[in-house]
N, C-alpha and C. Protein backbone atom coordinates (compact mmCIF):
# COMPACT_ATOMS: atom_id res chain seq x y z
N MET A 1 -13.03 -4.40 -16.76
CA MET A 1 -11.93 -4.92 -15.94
C MET A 1 -12.47 -5.98 -14.96
N ASN A 2 -11.94 -7.18 -15.07
CA ASN A 2 -12.32 -8.22 -14.11
C ASN A 2 -11.26 -8.21 -13.02
N TRP A 3 -11.54 -7.46 -11.97
CA TRP A 3 -10.58 -7.26 -10.88
C TRP A 3 -10.21 -8.56 -10.17
N GLU A 4 -11.20 -9.43 -10.01
CA GLU A 4 -10.97 -10.67 -9.28
C GLU A 4 -10.01 -11.58 -10.05
N GLU A 5 -10.19 -11.68 -11.36
CA GLU A 5 -9.30 -12.49 -12.18
C GLU A 5 -7.89 -11.89 -12.20
N LEU A 6 -7.81 -10.58 -12.28
CA LEU A 6 -6.50 -9.91 -12.29
C LEU A 6 -5.75 -10.21 -11.00
N LEU A 7 -6.44 -10.12 -9.87
CA LEU A 7 -5.79 -10.38 -8.58
C LEU A 7 -5.39 -11.85 -8.46
N SER A 8 -6.24 -12.75 -8.92
CA SER A 8 -5.93 -14.17 -8.88
C SER A 8 -4.68 -14.48 -9.69
N SER A 9 -4.56 -13.84 -10.84
CA SER A 9 -3.38 -14.02 -11.69
C SER A 9 -2.13 -13.49 -11.01
N LEU A 10 -2.24 -12.32 -10.39
CA LEU A 10 -1.11 -11.72 -9.68
C LEU A 10 -0.66 -12.60 -8.52
N ARG A 11 -1.61 -13.12 -7.78
CA ARG A 11 -1.28 -13.98 -6.64
C ARG A 11 -0.60 -15.26 -7.10
N SER A 12 -1.14 -15.87 -8.14
CA SER A 12 -0.57 -17.11 -8.66
C SER A 12 0.85 -16.90 -9.17
N ASP A 13 1.04 -15.79 -9.90
CA ASP A 13 2.35 -15.50 -10.45
C ASP A 13 3.37 -15.22 -9.36
N TYR A 14 2.97 -14.45 -8.35
CA TYR A 14 3.91 -14.14 -7.26
C TYR A 14 4.20 -15.37 -6.42
N HIS A 15 3.20 -16.22 -6.22
CA HIS A 15 3.42 -17.42 -5.41
C HIS A 15 4.49 -18.31 -6.05
N GLU A 16 4.44 -18.43 -7.37
CA GLU A 16 5.44 -19.24 -8.06
C GLU A 16 6.84 -18.68 -7.85
N LYS A 17 6.94 -17.35 -7.84
CA LYS A 17 8.24 -16.69 -7.64
C LYS A 17 8.62 -16.69 -6.15
N GLN A 18 7.60 -16.59 -5.32
CA GLN A 18 7.78 -16.48 -3.87
C GLN A 18 8.52 -17.68 -3.29
N ILE A 19 8.19 -18.85 -3.75
CA ILE A 19 8.80 -20.05 -3.19
C ILE A 19 10.24 -20.24 -3.66
N ARG A 20 10.67 -19.42 -4.65
CA ARG A 20 12.04 -19.55 -5.16
C ARG A 20 12.86 -18.28 -4.93
N LEU A 21 12.37 -17.37 -4.10
CA LEU A 21 13.07 -16.12 -3.87
C LEU A 21 14.46 -16.36 -3.31
N THR A 22 15.45 -15.70 -3.89
CA THR A 22 16.82 -15.78 -3.38
C THR A 22 16.98 -14.81 -2.22
N LEU A 23 18.07 -14.95 -1.49
CA LEU A 23 18.33 -14.04 -0.38
C LEU A 23 18.49 -12.61 -0.90
N ASP A 24 19.11 -12.43 -2.05
CA ASP A 24 19.29 -11.10 -2.63
C ASP A 24 17.95 -10.49 -3.02
N GLU A 25 17.04 -11.31 -3.54
CA GLU A 25 15.71 -10.80 -3.91
C GLU A 25 14.94 -10.37 -2.67
N VAL A 26 15.04 -11.16 -1.61
CA VAL A 26 14.35 -10.80 -0.35
C VAL A 26 14.92 -9.49 0.19
N LYS A 27 16.23 -9.33 0.14
CA LYS A 27 16.85 -8.10 0.60
C LYS A 27 16.36 -6.91 -0.23
N PHE A 28 16.21 -7.10 -1.54
CA PHE A 28 15.71 -6.03 -2.41
C PHE A 28 14.30 -5.64 -2.02
N ILE A 29 13.41 -6.60 -1.88
CA ILE A 29 12.02 -6.30 -1.53
C ILE A 29 11.93 -5.66 -0.14
N ALA A 30 12.78 -6.14 0.78
CA ALA A 30 12.79 -5.63 2.15
C ALA A 30 13.50 -4.29 2.30
N ASN A 31 14.08 -3.80 1.21
CA ASN A 31 14.86 -2.56 1.23
C ASN A 31 16.08 -2.67 2.16
N LYS A 32 16.64 -3.87 2.20
CA LYS A 32 17.83 -4.10 3.02
C LYS A 32 19.07 -4.35 2.15
N ASP A 33 18.97 -3.96 0.88
CA ASP A 33 20.10 -4.16 -0.03
C ASP A 33 20.98 -2.91 -0.13
N ASN A 34 20.75 -1.95 0.77
CA ASN A 34 21.57 -0.74 0.81
C ASN A 34 21.71 -0.31 2.27
N ARG A 35 22.74 0.46 2.54
CA ARG A 35 23.05 0.84 3.93
C ARG A 35 21.92 1.61 4.59
N GLN A 36 21.36 2.58 3.86
CA GLN A 36 20.28 3.39 4.42
C GLN A 36 19.07 2.53 4.76
N GLY A 37 18.71 1.62 3.84
CA GLY A 37 17.56 0.76 4.07
C GLY A 37 17.75 -0.17 5.24
N ARG A 38 18.97 -0.66 5.41
CA ARG A 38 19.24 -1.60 6.50
C ARG A 38 19.11 -0.94 7.87
N LEU A 39 19.19 0.39 7.92
CA LEU A 39 19.13 1.09 9.20
C LEU A 39 17.71 1.52 9.57
N ILE A 40 16.83 1.63 8.58
CA ILE A 40 15.47 2.10 8.84
C ILE A 40 14.68 1.06 9.62
N GLY A 41 14.21 1.43 10.80
CA GLY A 41 13.38 0.55 11.61
C GLY A 41 14.10 -0.62 12.22
N VAL A 42 15.44 -0.52 12.33
CA VAL A 42 16.23 -1.67 12.78
C VAL A 42 15.88 -2.13 14.19
N PHE A 43 15.29 -1.27 15.00
CA PHE A 43 14.98 -1.65 16.38
C PHE A 43 13.50 -2.05 16.56
N THR A 44 12.79 -2.24 15.45
CA THR A 44 11.38 -2.63 15.54
C THR A 44 11.20 -4.12 15.27
N ARG A 45 10.11 -4.67 15.80
CA ARG A 45 9.80 -6.09 15.58
C ARG A 45 9.53 -6.37 14.11
N ASP A 46 8.79 -5.44 13.46
CA ASP A 46 8.43 -5.65 12.06
C ASP A 46 9.66 -5.78 11.17
N TYR A 47 10.73 -5.09 11.52
CA TYR A 47 11.97 -5.15 10.75
C TYR A 47 12.46 -6.59 10.63
N TYR A 48 12.36 -7.33 11.73
CA TYR A 48 12.87 -8.69 11.75
C TYR A 48 11.83 -9.72 11.27
N GLN A 49 10.60 -9.27 11.06
CA GLN A 49 9.57 -10.14 10.52
C GLN A 49 9.41 -9.93 9.01
N ARG A 50 10.16 -9.01 8.44
CA ARG A 50 9.96 -8.63 7.04
C ARG A 50 10.22 -9.78 6.07
N GLU A 51 11.24 -10.58 6.35
CA GLU A 51 11.52 -11.70 5.43
C GLU A 51 10.35 -12.68 5.41
N LYS A 52 9.77 -12.94 6.58
CA LYS A 52 8.61 -13.84 6.64
C LYS A 52 7.41 -13.24 5.90
N LEU A 53 7.23 -11.94 6.04
CA LEU A 53 6.18 -11.23 5.31
C LEU A 53 6.36 -11.43 3.81
N ILE A 54 7.58 -11.28 3.33
CA ILE A 54 7.87 -11.38 1.90
C ILE A 54 7.72 -12.82 1.40
N ARG A 55 8.18 -13.77 2.19
CA ARG A 55 8.16 -15.17 1.74
C ARG A 55 6.81 -15.86 1.92
N GLU A 56 5.96 -15.32 2.82
CA GLU A 56 4.70 -15.99 3.11
C GLU A 56 3.47 -15.10 2.90
N GLY A 57 3.67 -13.81 2.66
CA GLY A 57 2.56 -12.88 2.60
C GLY A 57 1.69 -13.05 1.36
N GLU A 58 0.57 -12.34 1.36
CA GLU A 58 -0.40 -12.41 0.29
C GLU A 58 -0.65 -11.02 -0.29
N ILE A 59 -0.97 -10.97 -1.57
CA ILE A 59 -1.24 -9.71 -2.25
C ILE A 59 -2.71 -9.32 -2.08
N VAL A 60 -2.94 -8.05 -1.77
CA VAL A 60 -4.29 -7.49 -1.74
C VAL A 60 -4.28 -6.15 -2.47
N TYR A 61 -5.44 -5.74 -2.94
CA TYR A 61 -5.57 -4.40 -3.51
C TYR A 61 -5.58 -3.38 -2.38
N CYS A 62 -5.07 -2.21 -2.67
CA CYS A 62 -5.24 -1.09 -1.74
C CYS A 62 -5.54 0.17 -2.56
N TYR A 63 -6.03 1.19 -1.88
CA TYR A 63 -6.26 2.48 -2.52
C TYR A 63 -5.39 3.50 -1.80
N THR A 64 -4.37 4.01 -2.50
CA THR A 64 -3.47 5.01 -1.93
C THR A 64 -4.06 6.39 -2.16
N TYR A 65 -4.33 7.10 -1.08
CA TYR A 65 -5.00 8.40 -1.22
C TYR A 65 -4.06 9.58 -1.00
N LYS A 66 -2.85 9.33 -0.47
CA LYS A 66 -1.95 10.45 -0.20
C LYS A 66 -0.51 10.00 -0.10
N THR A 67 0.40 10.84 -0.61
CA THR A 67 1.83 10.65 -0.38
C THR A 67 2.40 11.97 0.13
N TYR A 68 3.58 11.88 0.71
CA TYR A 68 4.27 13.09 1.17
C TYR A 68 5.75 12.94 0.84
N ILE A 69 6.23 13.80 -0.05
CA ILE A 69 7.63 13.76 -0.47
C ILE A 69 8.35 15.00 0.07
N PRO A 70 9.16 14.83 1.11
CA PRO A 70 9.89 15.98 1.67
C PRO A 70 10.77 16.62 0.60
N GLU A 71 10.86 17.93 0.62
CA GLU A 71 11.64 18.66 -0.37
C GLU A 71 13.10 18.19 -0.36
N GLY A 72 13.61 17.90 -1.55
CA GLY A 72 15.00 17.50 -1.68
C GLY A 72 15.27 16.05 -1.33
N LYS A 73 14.21 15.25 -1.09
CA LYS A 73 14.41 13.87 -0.69
C LYS A 73 13.63 12.90 -1.56
N SER A 74 13.34 13.28 -2.79
CA SER A 74 12.50 12.47 -3.65
C SER A 74 13.13 11.12 -4.00
N SER A 75 14.47 11.02 -3.92
CA SER A 75 15.13 9.77 -4.27
C SER A 75 15.13 8.77 -3.10
N ARG A 76 14.74 9.20 -1.93
CA ARG A 76 14.69 8.33 -0.75
C ARG A 76 13.28 7.79 -0.57
N PRO A 77 13.13 6.73 0.23
CA PRO A 77 11.77 6.25 0.52
C PRO A 77 10.92 7.37 1.11
N TYR A 78 9.68 7.45 0.68
CA TYR A 78 8.80 8.49 1.20
C TYR A 78 7.47 7.88 1.63
N PRO A 79 6.75 8.53 2.52
CA PRO A 79 5.54 7.93 3.08
C PRO A 79 4.31 8.05 2.19
N SER A 80 3.43 7.10 2.36
CA SER A 80 2.12 7.14 1.72
C SER A 80 1.11 6.55 2.68
N TRP A 81 -0.15 6.83 2.41
CA TRP A 81 -1.23 6.32 3.25
C TRP A 81 -2.29 5.70 2.34
N CYS A 82 -2.75 4.53 2.72
CA CYS A 82 -3.69 3.83 1.87
C CYS A 82 -4.75 3.12 2.70
N LEU A 83 -5.76 2.60 2.01
CA LEU A 83 -6.81 1.81 2.62
C LEU A 83 -6.83 0.44 1.95
N PHE A 84 -7.05 -0.60 2.74
CA PHE A 84 -7.18 -1.93 2.16
C PHE A 84 -8.12 -2.75 3.04
N SER A 85 -8.53 -3.88 2.48
CA SER A 85 -9.45 -4.76 3.21
C SER A 85 -9.20 -6.21 2.84
N PRO A 86 -9.32 -7.12 3.81
CA PRO A 86 -9.22 -8.55 3.51
C PRO A 86 -10.53 -9.13 3.01
N ALA A 87 -11.58 -8.33 3.01
CA ALA A 87 -12.91 -8.81 2.60
C ALA A 87 -12.95 -9.14 1.12
N LYS A 88 -13.60 -10.24 0.77
CA LYS A 88 -13.71 -10.69 -0.62
C LYS A 88 -14.37 -9.63 -1.51
N LYS A 89 -15.24 -8.85 -0.94
CA LYS A 89 -15.96 -7.83 -1.69
C LYS A 89 -15.01 -6.90 -2.43
N PHE A 90 -13.87 -6.59 -1.80
CA PHE A 90 -12.94 -5.64 -2.39
C PHE A 90 -11.98 -6.30 -3.38
N GLU A 91 -12.00 -7.61 -3.46
CA GLU A 91 -11.22 -8.29 -4.49
C GLU A 91 -11.88 -8.11 -5.85
N SER A 92 -13.19 -8.05 -5.86
CA SER A 92 -13.93 -7.87 -7.11
C SER A 92 -14.31 -6.43 -7.38
N GLU A 93 -14.29 -5.59 -6.31
CA GLU A 93 -14.65 -4.18 -6.46
C GLU A 93 -13.71 -3.29 -5.65
N PRO A 94 -12.41 -3.27 -5.98
CA PRO A 94 -11.46 -2.47 -5.19
C PRO A 94 -11.70 -0.98 -5.27
N LEU A 95 -12.40 -0.52 -6.31
CA LEU A 95 -12.67 0.92 -6.43
C LEU A 95 -13.64 1.40 -5.35
N LEU A 96 -14.28 0.48 -4.66
CA LEU A 96 -15.10 0.88 -3.51
C LEU A 96 -14.24 1.54 -2.44
N LEU A 97 -12.96 1.19 -2.42
CA LEU A 97 -12.04 1.81 -1.44
C LEU A 97 -11.87 3.30 -1.72
N GLU A 98 -12.02 3.70 -2.97
CA GLU A 98 -11.94 5.13 -3.29
C GLU A 98 -13.08 5.88 -2.62
N LYS A 99 -14.26 5.29 -2.62
CA LYS A 99 -15.41 5.93 -1.96
C LYS A 99 -15.18 6.02 -0.46
N VAL A 100 -14.62 4.97 0.11
CA VAL A 100 -14.30 4.99 1.55
C VAL A 100 -13.28 6.09 1.84
N ALA A 101 -12.29 6.23 0.95
CA ALA A 101 -11.27 7.27 1.14
C ALA A 101 -11.89 8.65 1.13
N SER A 102 -12.84 8.88 0.25
CA SER A 102 -13.53 10.18 0.18
C SER A 102 -14.27 10.48 1.48
N ARG A 103 -14.95 9.48 2.01
CA ARG A 103 -15.66 9.65 3.28
C ARG A 103 -14.66 9.90 4.42
N LEU A 104 -13.55 9.18 4.37
CA LEU A 104 -12.55 9.32 5.44
C LEU A 104 -11.95 10.72 5.43
N LEU A 105 -11.68 11.26 4.26
CA LEU A 105 -11.11 12.60 4.17
C LEU A 105 -12.11 13.66 4.63
N GLU A 106 -13.36 13.44 4.35
CA GLU A 106 -14.41 14.35 4.86
C GLU A 106 -14.48 14.26 6.38
N PHE A 107 -14.40 13.04 6.90
CA PHE A 107 -14.40 12.82 8.34
C PHE A 107 -13.23 13.54 9.00
N ALA A 108 -12.07 13.48 8.36
CA ALA A 108 -10.86 14.08 8.92
C ALA A 108 -10.97 15.59 9.04
N GLU A 109 -11.77 16.21 8.19
CA GLU A 109 -11.93 17.66 8.21
C GLU A 109 -13.14 18.11 9.03
N ASP A 110 -13.88 17.17 9.55
CA ASP A 110 -15.10 17.47 10.31
C ASP A 110 -14.74 17.88 11.74
N GLU A 111 -14.79 19.15 12.02
CA GLU A 111 -14.41 19.66 13.35
C GLU A 111 -15.46 19.36 14.42
N SER A 112 -16.62 18.86 13.99
CA SER A 112 -17.66 18.55 14.98
C SER A 112 -17.45 17.17 15.61
N GLN A 113 -16.51 16.40 15.08
CA GLN A 113 -16.23 15.08 15.63
C GLN A 113 -15.72 15.19 17.06
N LYS A 114 -16.25 14.34 17.93
CA LYS A 114 -15.85 14.37 19.34
C LYS A 114 -15.31 13.00 19.76
N GLY A 115 -14.60 12.99 20.86
CA GLY A 115 -14.07 11.74 21.38
C GLY A 115 -12.62 11.56 21.00
N LEU A 116 -11.84 11.02 21.92
CA LEU A 116 -10.40 10.83 21.70
C LEU A 116 -10.13 9.91 20.52
N LYS A 117 -10.92 8.87 20.36
CA LYS A 117 -10.70 7.91 19.27
C LYS A 117 -10.86 8.58 17.91
N ASN A 118 -11.89 9.40 17.77
CA ASN A 118 -12.12 10.09 16.50
C ASN A 118 -11.02 11.11 16.23
N ARG A 119 -10.60 11.82 17.26
CA ARG A 119 -9.53 12.82 17.10
C ARG A 119 -8.23 12.16 16.69
N ARG A 120 -7.95 11.00 17.27
CA ARG A 120 -6.73 10.28 16.91
C ARG A 120 -6.76 9.84 15.45
N LEU A 121 -7.93 9.38 15.02
CA LEU A 121 -8.05 8.95 13.63
C LEU A 121 -7.88 10.15 12.69
N GLN A 122 -8.44 11.28 13.04
CA GLN A 122 -8.27 12.47 12.23
C GLN A 122 -6.79 12.85 12.09
N THR A 123 -6.05 12.74 13.18
CA THR A 123 -4.62 13.04 13.16
C THR A 123 -3.87 12.06 12.27
N MET A 124 -4.24 10.79 12.33
CA MET A 124 -3.60 9.77 11.49
C MET A 124 -3.84 10.05 10.01
N VAL A 125 -5.04 10.49 9.69
CA VAL A 125 -5.39 10.72 8.29
C VAL A 125 -4.70 11.96 7.73
N LYS A 126 -4.62 13.01 8.54
CA LYS A 126 -4.08 14.28 8.05
C LYS A 126 -2.59 14.46 8.30
N GLY A 127 -2.04 13.75 9.28
CA GLY A 127 -0.67 13.97 9.69
C GLY A 127 0.36 13.54 8.67
N GLU A 128 1.43 14.33 8.53
CA GLU A 128 2.51 14.01 7.60
C GLU A 128 3.53 13.06 8.25
N LEU A 129 3.43 12.87 9.55
CA LEU A 129 4.37 12.01 10.25
C LEU A 129 3.68 10.80 10.89
N SER A 130 2.38 10.65 10.65
CA SER A 130 1.65 9.53 11.25
C SER A 130 2.01 8.23 10.53
N GLU A 131 2.05 7.14 11.28
CA GLU A 131 2.36 5.83 10.70
C GLU A 131 1.35 4.79 11.17
N PRO A 132 0.08 4.94 10.79
CA PRO A 132 -0.94 3.98 11.22
C PRO A 132 -0.65 2.59 10.65
N ALA A 133 -0.95 1.56 11.43
CA ALA A 133 -0.74 0.18 10.99
C ALA A 133 -1.96 -0.66 11.33
N PHE A 134 -2.65 -1.14 10.32
CA PHE A 134 -3.86 -1.94 10.50
C PHE A 134 -4.84 -1.24 11.44
N VAL A 135 -5.09 0.02 11.19
CA VAL A 135 -6.05 0.78 11.98
C VAL A 135 -7.44 0.57 11.38
N THR A 136 -8.34 0.01 12.16
CA THR A 136 -9.70 -0.28 11.68
C THR A 136 -10.51 1.00 11.59
N LEU A 137 -11.13 1.22 10.43
CA LEU A 137 -11.96 2.42 10.24
C LEU A 137 -13.35 2.20 10.83
N PRO A 138 -14.00 3.29 11.25
CA PRO A 138 -15.37 3.18 11.75
C PRO A 138 -16.29 2.59 10.68
N LEU A 139 -17.16 1.69 11.08
CA LEU A 139 -18.00 0.99 10.11
C LEU A 139 -18.95 1.92 9.37
N GLU A 140 -19.28 3.06 9.99
CA GLU A 140 -20.17 4.00 9.30
C GLU A 140 -19.51 4.63 8.07
N LEU A 141 -18.18 4.54 7.99
CA LEU A 141 -17.48 5.08 6.83
C LEU A 141 -17.27 4.02 5.74
N THR A 142 -17.51 2.75 6.08
CA THR A 142 -17.14 1.66 5.19
C THR A 142 -18.31 0.78 4.75
N ASP A 143 -19.54 1.23 5.00
CA ASP A 143 -20.73 0.40 4.70
C ASP A 143 -20.64 -0.95 5.42
N ASN A 144 -20.19 -0.88 6.68
CA ASN A 144 -20.10 -2.05 7.55
C ASN A 144 -19.11 -3.13 7.07
N GLN A 145 -18.14 -2.71 6.29
CA GLN A 145 -17.09 -3.61 5.83
C GLN A 145 -15.80 -3.35 6.63
N LEU A 146 -14.99 -4.39 6.80
CA LEU A 146 -13.72 -4.25 7.50
C LEU A 146 -12.70 -3.61 6.56
N VAL A 147 -12.28 -2.38 6.90
CA VAL A 147 -11.31 -1.66 6.09
C VAL A 147 -10.24 -1.08 7.02
N TYR A 148 -9.00 -1.19 6.61
CA TYR A 148 -7.86 -0.71 7.41
C TYR A 148 -7.22 0.53 6.78
N LEU A 149 -6.72 1.39 7.65
CA LEU A 149 -5.87 2.51 7.26
C LEU A 149 -4.43 2.08 7.50
N GLN A 150 -3.55 2.32 6.52
CA GLN A 150 -2.19 1.82 6.61
C GLN A 150 -1.17 2.82 6.05
N TYR A 151 -0.08 2.97 6.80
CA TYR A 151 1.09 3.71 6.33
C TYR A 151 1.98 2.73 5.56
N VAL A 152 2.45 3.16 4.37
CA VAL A 152 3.35 2.31 3.59
C VAL A 152 4.44 3.18 2.97
N SER A 153 5.67 2.73 3.08
CA SER A 153 6.79 3.46 2.51
C SER A 153 6.88 3.18 1.00
N VAL A 154 7.11 4.25 0.23
CA VAL A 154 7.27 4.12 -1.23
C VAL A 154 8.76 4.18 -1.56
N LYS A 155 9.22 3.21 -2.33
CA LYS A 155 10.63 3.17 -2.70
C LYS A 155 10.75 3.23 -4.22
N GLU A 156 11.47 4.23 -4.72
CA GLU A 156 11.56 4.43 -6.17
C GLU A 156 12.20 3.24 -6.89
N GLN A 157 13.13 2.55 -6.22
CA GLN A 157 13.75 1.41 -6.86
C GLN A 157 12.76 0.25 -7.01
N HIS A 158 11.65 0.30 -6.27
CA HIS A 158 10.61 -0.71 -6.41
C HIS A 158 9.59 -0.32 -7.46
N ILE A 159 9.12 0.93 -7.39
CA ILE A 159 8.10 1.43 -8.34
C ILE A 159 8.49 2.85 -8.73
N TYR A 160 9.15 3.00 -9.86
CA TYR A 160 9.67 4.32 -10.26
C TYR A 160 8.57 5.29 -10.67
N ASP A 161 7.41 4.75 -11.07
CA ASP A 161 6.31 5.61 -11.53
C ASP A 161 5.11 5.49 -10.59
N PHE A 162 5.37 5.41 -9.30
CA PHE A 162 4.30 5.21 -8.32
C PHE A 162 3.21 6.28 -8.46
N SER A 163 1.98 5.84 -8.34
CA SER A 163 0.83 6.74 -8.52
C SER A 163 -0.22 6.50 -7.45
N LEU A 164 -0.95 7.55 -7.12
CA LEU A 164 -2.10 7.40 -6.24
C LEU A 164 -3.15 6.52 -6.92
N GLY A 165 -4.05 5.96 -6.13
CA GLY A 165 -5.08 5.12 -6.70
C GLY A 165 -4.88 3.66 -6.31
N ILE A 166 -5.32 2.75 -7.16
CA ILE A 166 -5.20 1.33 -6.88
C ILE A 166 -3.75 0.88 -6.98
N ASN A 167 -3.28 0.22 -5.90
CA ASN A 167 -1.95 -0.35 -5.86
C ASN A 167 -2.01 -1.74 -5.25
N LEU A 168 -0.87 -2.41 -5.21
CA LEU A 168 -0.81 -3.78 -4.69
C LEU A 168 -0.01 -3.81 -3.39
N LEU A 169 -0.60 -4.39 -2.37
CA LEU A 169 0.08 -4.53 -1.07
C LEU A 169 0.42 -5.98 -0.80
N LEU A 170 1.55 -6.18 -0.19
CA LEU A 170 1.93 -7.50 0.32
C LEU A 170 1.76 -7.43 1.84
N ILE A 171 0.88 -8.29 2.38
CA ILE A 171 0.58 -8.26 3.81
C ILE A 171 0.66 -9.67 4.40
N HIS A 172 0.88 -9.73 5.70
CA HIS A 172 0.87 -11.00 6.44
C HIS A 172 0.50 -10.66 7.89
N PRO A 173 -0.80 -10.39 8.13
CA PRO A 173 -1.25 -9.91 9.45
C PRO A 173 -0.87 -10.80 10.62
N ALA A 174 -0.68 -12.08 10.40
CA ALA A 174 -0.36 -12.99 11.49
C ALA A 174 1.05 -12.77 12.04
N VAL A 175 1.93 -12.18 11.24
CA VAL A 175 3.31 -12.00 11.69
C VAL A 175 3.76 -10.55 11.76
N SER A 176 3.07 -9.65 11.07
CA SER A 176 3.55 -8.27 11.01
C SER A 176 2.43 -7.29 10.72
N LYS A 177 2.54 -6.09 11.29
CA LYS A 177 1.60 -5.03 10.98
C LYS A 177 2.14 -4.11 9.88
N GLU A 178 3.25 -4.52 9.30
CA GLU A 178 3.83 -3.76 8.21
C GLU A 178 3.20 -4.23 6.89
N ALA A 179 3.25 -3.36 5.89
CA ALA A 179 2.79 -3.72 4.55
C ALA A 179 3.81 -3.19 3.55
N ILE A 180 3.98 -3.89 2.44
CA ILE A 180 4.95 -3.50 1.42
C ILE A 180 4.25 -3.42 0.07
N TYR A 181 4.51 -2.35 -0.67
CA TYR A 181 4.01 -2.29 -2.04
C TYR A 181 4.77 -3.32 -2.87
N LEU A 182 4.05 -4.13 -3.62
CA LEU A 182 4.70 -5.15 -4.44
C LEU A 182 5.53 -4.47 -5.53
N PRO A 183 6.85 -4.74 -5.57
CA PRO A 183 7.71 -4.11 -6.58
C PRO A 183 7.27 -4.44 -8.00
N ARG A 184 7.57 -3.55 -8.93
CA ARG A 184 7.17 -3.71 -10.33
C ARG A 184 7.66 -5.03 -10.93
N ARG A 185 8.85 -5.47 -10.55
CA ARG A 185 9.41 -6.68 -11.17
C ARG A 185 8.57 -7.91 -10.89
N TYR A 186 7.63 -7.82 -9.94
CA TYR A 186 6.77 -8.96 -9.62
C TYR A 186 5.33 -8.75 -10.11
N TRP A 187 5.11 -7.72 -10.90
CA TRP A 187 3.79 -7.50 -11.50
C TRP A 187 3.63 -8.38 -12.72
N THR A 188 2.39 -8.72 -13.05
CA THR A 188 2.11 -9.40 -14.31
C THR A 188 2.03 -8.36 -15.42
N GLU A 189 2.17 -8.81 -16.66
CA GLU A 189 2.08 -7.89 -17.80
C GLU A 189 0.71 -7.21 -17.84
N GLU A 190 -0.32 -7.95 -17.49
CA GLU A 190 -1.69 -7.37 -17.51
C GLU A 190 -1.79 -6.24 -16.50
N TYR A 191 -1.22 -6.42 -15.31
CA TYR A 191 -1.30 -5.36 -14.31
C TYR A 191 -0.43 -4.16 -14.72
N ARG A 192 0.72 -4.40 -15.34
CA ARG A 192 1.56 -3.30 -15.82
C ARG A 192 0.78 -2.45 -16.84
N ALA A 193 0.09 -3.13 -17.74
CA ALA A 193 -0.71 -2.43 -18.76
C ALA A 193 -1.79 -1.58 -18.11
N PHE A 194 -2.45 -2.15 -17.09
CA PHE A 194 -3.48 -1.40 -16.36
C PHE A 194 -2.88 -0.17 -15.69
N TYR A 195 -1.73 -0.35 -15.04
CA TYR A 195 -1.10 0.74 -14.29
C TYR A 195 -0.69 1.87 -15.23
N HIS A 196 -0.12 1.51 -16.39
CA HIS A 196 0.28 2.52 -17.37
C HIS A 196 -0.95 3.27 -17.90
N HIS A 197 -2.03 2.52 -18.14
CA HIS A 197 -3.25 3.12 -18.67
C HIS A 197 -3.84 4.11 -17.66
N GLU A 198 -3.87 3.72 -16.39
CA GLU A 198 -4.42 4.59 -15.36
C GLU A 198 -3.57 5.84 -15.18
N GLU A 199 -2.23 5.66 -15.23
CA GLU A 199 -1.34 6.81 -15.08
C GLU A 199 -1.51 7.78 -16.24
N SER A 200 -1.68 7.25 -17.44
CA SER A 200 -1.89 8.08 -18.63
C SER A 200 -3.19 8.87 -18.50
N ASN A 201 -4.24 8.20 -18.01
CA ASN A 201 -5.53 8.88 -17.83
C ASN A 201 -5.43 10.04 -16.83
N LYS A 202 -4.68 9.80 -15.75
CA LYS A 202 -4.51 10.84 -14.72
C LYS A 202 -3.77 12.04 -15.27
N GLN A 203 -2.75 11.78 -16.09
CA GLN A 203 -1.98 12.87 -16.68
C GLN A 203 -2.85 13.70 -17.62
N HIS A 204 -3.69 13.03 -18.41
CA HIS A 204 -4.61 13.74 -19.31
C HIS A 204 -5.60 14.59 -18.52
N GLU A 205 -6.08 14.05 -17.40
CA GLU A 205 -7.03 14.79 -16.57
C GLU A 205 -6.37 16.04 -15.99
N GLN A 206 -5.12 15.89 -15.54
CA GLN A 206 -4.38 17.03 -14.99
C GLN A 206 -4.12 18.10 -16.04
N GLU A 207 -3.77 17.65 -17.26
CA GLU A 207 -3.52 18.60 -18.33
C GLU A 207 -4.80 19.32 -18.73
N GLY A 208 -5.93 18.58 -18.64
CA GLY A 208 -7.21 19.19 -19.01
C GLY A 208 -7.66 20.22 -18.00
N ASN A 209 -7.18 20.07 -16.73
CA ASN A 209 -7.55 21.05 -15.69
C ASN A 209 -6.62 22.25 -15.72
């Protein structure tokens, strides 16, 4: 897998579509095409920066390590937590984020950690209601690379077969601390094939266990 070429193709393809996005398409990506979506976060700054994020943002790889689906609410947007980095290193080796996630989860369970900053990070990692935004991880967990912890909402109408692991984020740090998973309709065929392959492998692994 040439991750760098795959990402370059995804970015080029989305950019071509990005400059021609209709108002309805922006509403769809922003989750403002339904009454419930229009009300979520309506009093936050990021809510009003979302269109700019969609029209000007860039795609990066992320590693989603956890989701939380409240009982009886699987059809509604649900939370997830992921790691991503703007560093070029992760464009060619995004699976390095999986290693960072493993270290972060170990850190979160380490009761010997002291200091308010470390305790807060542990709460963000383990909490079902935490919503971290561009939270910088300690460099000792990332091999001195800049890596962020991020809360991202999962919407079934965007990605009906959402899976943990490598995903695509749309970000625009200059205007918003929010991030959006790139909807399936804006994926390239190559990335769709990769996603289906990875999901199939995970199912086989689960069945084998």
